[in-house]
PDB file of C-alpha atoms in Angstrom:
ATOM      1  CA  UNK Y   1      -0.054   0.083   0.010  1.00 76.00           C
ATOM      2  CA  UNK Y   2       2.948   2.798   0.460  1.00 74.00           C
ATOM      3  CA  UNK Y   3       3.875   2.428  -2.990  1.00 76.00           C
ATOM      4  CA  UNK Y   4       0.378   3.531  -4.250  1.00 84.00           C
ATOM      5  CA  UNK Y   5      -0.787   5.505  -1.322  1.00 81.00           C
ATOM      6  CA  UNK Y   6      -0.766   8.599  -2.964  1.00 85.00           C
ATOM      7  CA  UNK Y   7      -3.457   7.039  -5.405  1.00 88.00           C
ATOM      8  CA  UNK Y   8      -6.603   6.283  -3.307  1.00 91.00           C
ATOM      9  CA  UNK Y   9      -8.310   8.528  -0.133  1.00 94.00           C
ATOM     10  CA  UNK Y  10      -7.485   8.930   3.303  1.00 94.00           C
ATOM     11  CA  UNK Y  11     -10.494   7.098   3.711  1.00 95.00           C
ATOM     12  CA  UNK Y  12      -8.753   3.759   2.569  1.00 96.00           C
ATOM     13  CA  UNK Y  13      -5.309   4.823   3.851  1.00 95.00           C
ATOM     14  CA  UNK Y  14      -6.878   4.639   7.659  1.00 96.00           C
ATOM     15  CA  UNK Y  15      -9.180   1.366   6.586  1.00 96.00           C
ATOM     16  CA  UNK Y  16      -6.087  -0.579   5.461  1.00 95.00           C
ATOM     17  CA  UNK Y  17      -4.004   1.140   8.647  1.00 94.00           C
ATOM     18  CA  UNK Y  18      -6.588  -0.043  10.795  1.00 95.00           C
ATOM     19  CA  UNK Y  19      -6.654  -3.747   9.717  1.00 95.00           C
ATOM     20  CA  UNK Y  20      -2.878  -3.999   9.729  1.00 93.00           C
ATOM     21  CA  UNK Y  21      -2.674  -2.966  12.529  1.00 91.00           C
ATOM     22  CA  UNK Y  22      -5.219  -5.416  14.174  1.00 90.00           C
ATOM     23  CA  UNK Y  23      -3.194  -8.441  12.685  1.00 90.00           C
ATOM     24  CA  UNK Y  24       0.468  -7.170  13.061  1.00 89.00           C
ATOM     25  CA  UNK Y  25       2.151  -5.537  15.372  1.00 85.00           C
ATOM     26  CA  UNK Y  26       5.047  -3.626  13.489  1.00 78.00           C
ATOM     27  CA  UNK Y  27       8.074  -1.964  14.405  1.00 76.00           C
ATOM     28  CA  UNK Y  28       9.477  -5.050  16.761  1.00 75.00           C
ATOM     29  CA  UNK Y  29      13.281  -3.632  16.481  1.00 78.00           C
ATOM     30  CA  UNK Y  30      15.934  -2.883  13.954  1.00 84.00           C
ATOM     31  CA  UNK Y  31      16.153  -5.609  11.418  1.00 83.00           C
ATOM     32  CA  UNK Y  32      13.171  -7.876  13.281  1.00 79.00           C
ATOM     33  CA  UNK Y  33       9.810  -8.632  11.128  1.00 80.00           C
ATOM     34  CA  UNK Y  34       6.453  -7.483  12.090  1.00 84.00           C
ATOM     35  CA  UNK Y  35       4.526  -9.431  14.465  1.00 87.00           C
ATOM     36  CA  UNK Y  36       1.565 -11.877  13.852  1.00 89.00           C
ATOM     37  CA  UNK Y  37      -1.183 -10.684  16.447  1.00 87.00           C
ATOM     38  CA  UNK Y  38      -3.105 -13.796  17.048  1.00 84.00           C
ATOM     39  CA  UNK Y  39      -3.227 -16.922  19.769  1.00 82.00           C
ATOM     40  CA  UNK Y  40       0.147 -18.988  18.319  1.00 86.00           C
ATOM     41  CA  UNK Y  41      -0.934 -22.276  19.814  1.00 84.00           C
ATOM     42  CA  UNK Y  42      -3.715 -22.514  17.305  1.00 81.00           C
ATOM     43  CA  UNK Y  43      -1.151 -22.448  14.765  1.00 85.00           C
ATOM     44  CA  UNK Y  44       1.076 -24.918  16.869  1.00 88.00           C
ATOM     45  CA  UNK Y  45      -1.717 -27.617  17.512  1.00 87.00           C
ATOM     46  CA  UNK Y  46      -3.026 -27.887  13.742  1.00 89.00           C
ATOM     47  CA  UNK Y  47       0.671 -28.772  12.272  1.00 86.00           C
ATOM     48  CA  UNK Y  48       2.003 -31.623  12.954  1.00 85.00           C
ATOM     49  CA  UNK Y  49       5.472 -30.391  12.063  1.00 91.00           C
ATOM     50  CA  UNK Y  50       6.292 -26.966  14.159  1.00 91.00           C
ATOM     51  CA  UNK Y  51      10.033 -24.866  13.551  1.00 93.00           C
ATOM     52  CA  UNK Y  52      10.025 -23.458  16.835  1.00 92.00           C
ATOM     53  CA  UNK Y  53      11.383 -20.186  14.843  1.00 92.00           C
ATOM     54  CA  UNK Y  54       8.610 -19.229  14.032  1.00 90.00           C
ATOM     55  CA  UNK Y  55       7.448 -18.842  17.449  1.00 90.00           C
ATOM     56  CA  UNK Y  56       9.166 -15.333  17.310  1.00 87.00           C
ATOM     57  CA  UNK Y  57       6.865 -14.517  14.419  1.00 88.00           C
ATOM     58  CA  UNK Y  58       4.099 -14.513  16.986  1.00 87.00           C
ATOM     59  CA  UNK Y  59       3.722 -11.948  19.568  1.00 84.00           C
ATOM     60  CA  UNK Y  60       2.538 -12.746  23.272  1.00 74.00           C
ATOM     61  CA  UNK Y  61      -0.014 -11.132  24.166  1.00 67.00           C
ATOM     62  CA  UNK Y  62       1.900 -10.984  28.141  1.00 63.00           C
ATOM     63  CA  UNK Y  63       3.820  -8.438  25.557  1.00 64.00           C
ATOM     64  CA  UNK Y  64       1.524  -6.724  23.778  1.00 63.00           C
ATOM     65  CA  UNK Y  65      -2.212  -6.786  25.185  1.00 58.00           C
ATOM     66  CA  UNK Y  66      -3.853  -6.182  21.411  1.00 62.00           C
ATOM     67  CA  UNK Y  67      -2.446  -9.307  20.514  1.00 62.00           C
ATOM     68  CA  UNK Y  68      -5.226 -12.053  19.972  1.00 67.00           C
ATOM     69  CA  UNK Y  69      -8.039 -10.089  18.691  1.00 76.00           C
ATOM     70  CA  UNK Y  70     -11.328 -11.316  17.712  1.00 81.00           C
ATOM     71  CA  UNK Y  71     -12.446 -12.992  14.396  1.00 83.00           C
ATOM     72  CA  UNK Y  72     -15.454 -10.913  14.367  1.00 90.00           C
ATOM     73  CA  UNK Y  73     -13.395  -7.323  14.721  1.00 91.00           C
ATOM     74  CA  UNK Y  74     -11.186  -8.869  11.985  1.00 91.00           C
ATOM     75  CA  UNK Y  75     -13.313  -9.528   9.576  1.00 94.00           C
ATOM     76  CA  UNK Y  76     -15.096  -5.881  10.177  1.00 95.00           C
ATOM     77  CA  UNK Y  77     -12.169  -4.169   9.296  1.00 96.00           C
ATOM     78  CA  UNK Y  78     -11.608  -6.222   6.628  1.00 96.00           C
ATOM     79  CA  UNK Y  79     -14.108  -5.508   4.906  1.00 95.00           C
ATOM     80  CA  UNK Y  80     -14.410  -2.045   5.423  1.00 95.00           C
ATOM     81  CA  UNK Y  81     -11.193  -1.858   3.727  1.00 95.00           C
ATOM     82  CA  UNK Y  82     -12.490  -3.951   1.160  1.00 94.00           C
ATOM     83  CA  UNK Y  83     -15.471  -2.620   0.719  1.00 93.00           C
ATOM     84  CA  UNK Y  84     -13.289   0.927   0.617  1.00 94.00           C
ATOM     85  CA  UNK Y  85     -11.013   0.007  -2.098  1.00 92.00           C
ATOM     86  CA  UNK Y  86     -13.749  -1.426  -4.446  1.00 92.00           C
ATOM     87  CA  UNK Y  87     -15.405   1.815  -4.271  1.00 92.00           C
ATOM     88  CA  UNK Y  88     -12.643   3.983  -5.134  1.00 92.00           C
ATOM     89  CA  UNK Y  89     -11.750   1.341  -7.933  1.00 91.00           C
ATOM     90  CA  UNK Y  90     -15.327   1.463  -9.457  1.00 89.00           C
ATOM     91  CA  UNK Y  91     -15.634  -1.767  -9.389  1.00 86.00           C
ATOM     92  CA  UNK Y  92     -19.132  -1.297  -7.730  1.00 73.00           C
ATOM     93  CA  UNK Y  93     -18.794  -3.945  -5.250  1.00 68.00           C
ATOM     94  CA  UNK Y  94     -18.218  -1.969  -2.062  1.00 58.00           C
ATOM     95  CA  UNK Y  95     -20.542   0.432  -0.280  1.00 60.00           C
ATOM     96  CA  UNK Y  96     -18.817   4.180   0.407  1.00 58.00           C
ATOM     97  CA  UNK Y  97     -18.901   4.330   3.905  1.00 53.00           C
TER      98      UNK Y  97
END
């Protein structure tokens, strides 16, 4: 989104930021990737082979209280972003908020 940011409205940029910040914890330190804001245990449970290096990609709720957001909240903000994006592209799929 950063590369094409100037092509879109403030509404779209804000919807994108809210959605992305809900899913990822940015700025984990110099040279570190963003962290997933989700419960790592559900991913460990479904994968029979788990690489311990993946643990550092998840942000524990003990460090970030906004980790593990509610699924309905994620869906709400995802839909808000996609609807706004669709509206701005003129696809007629979204409804301007």
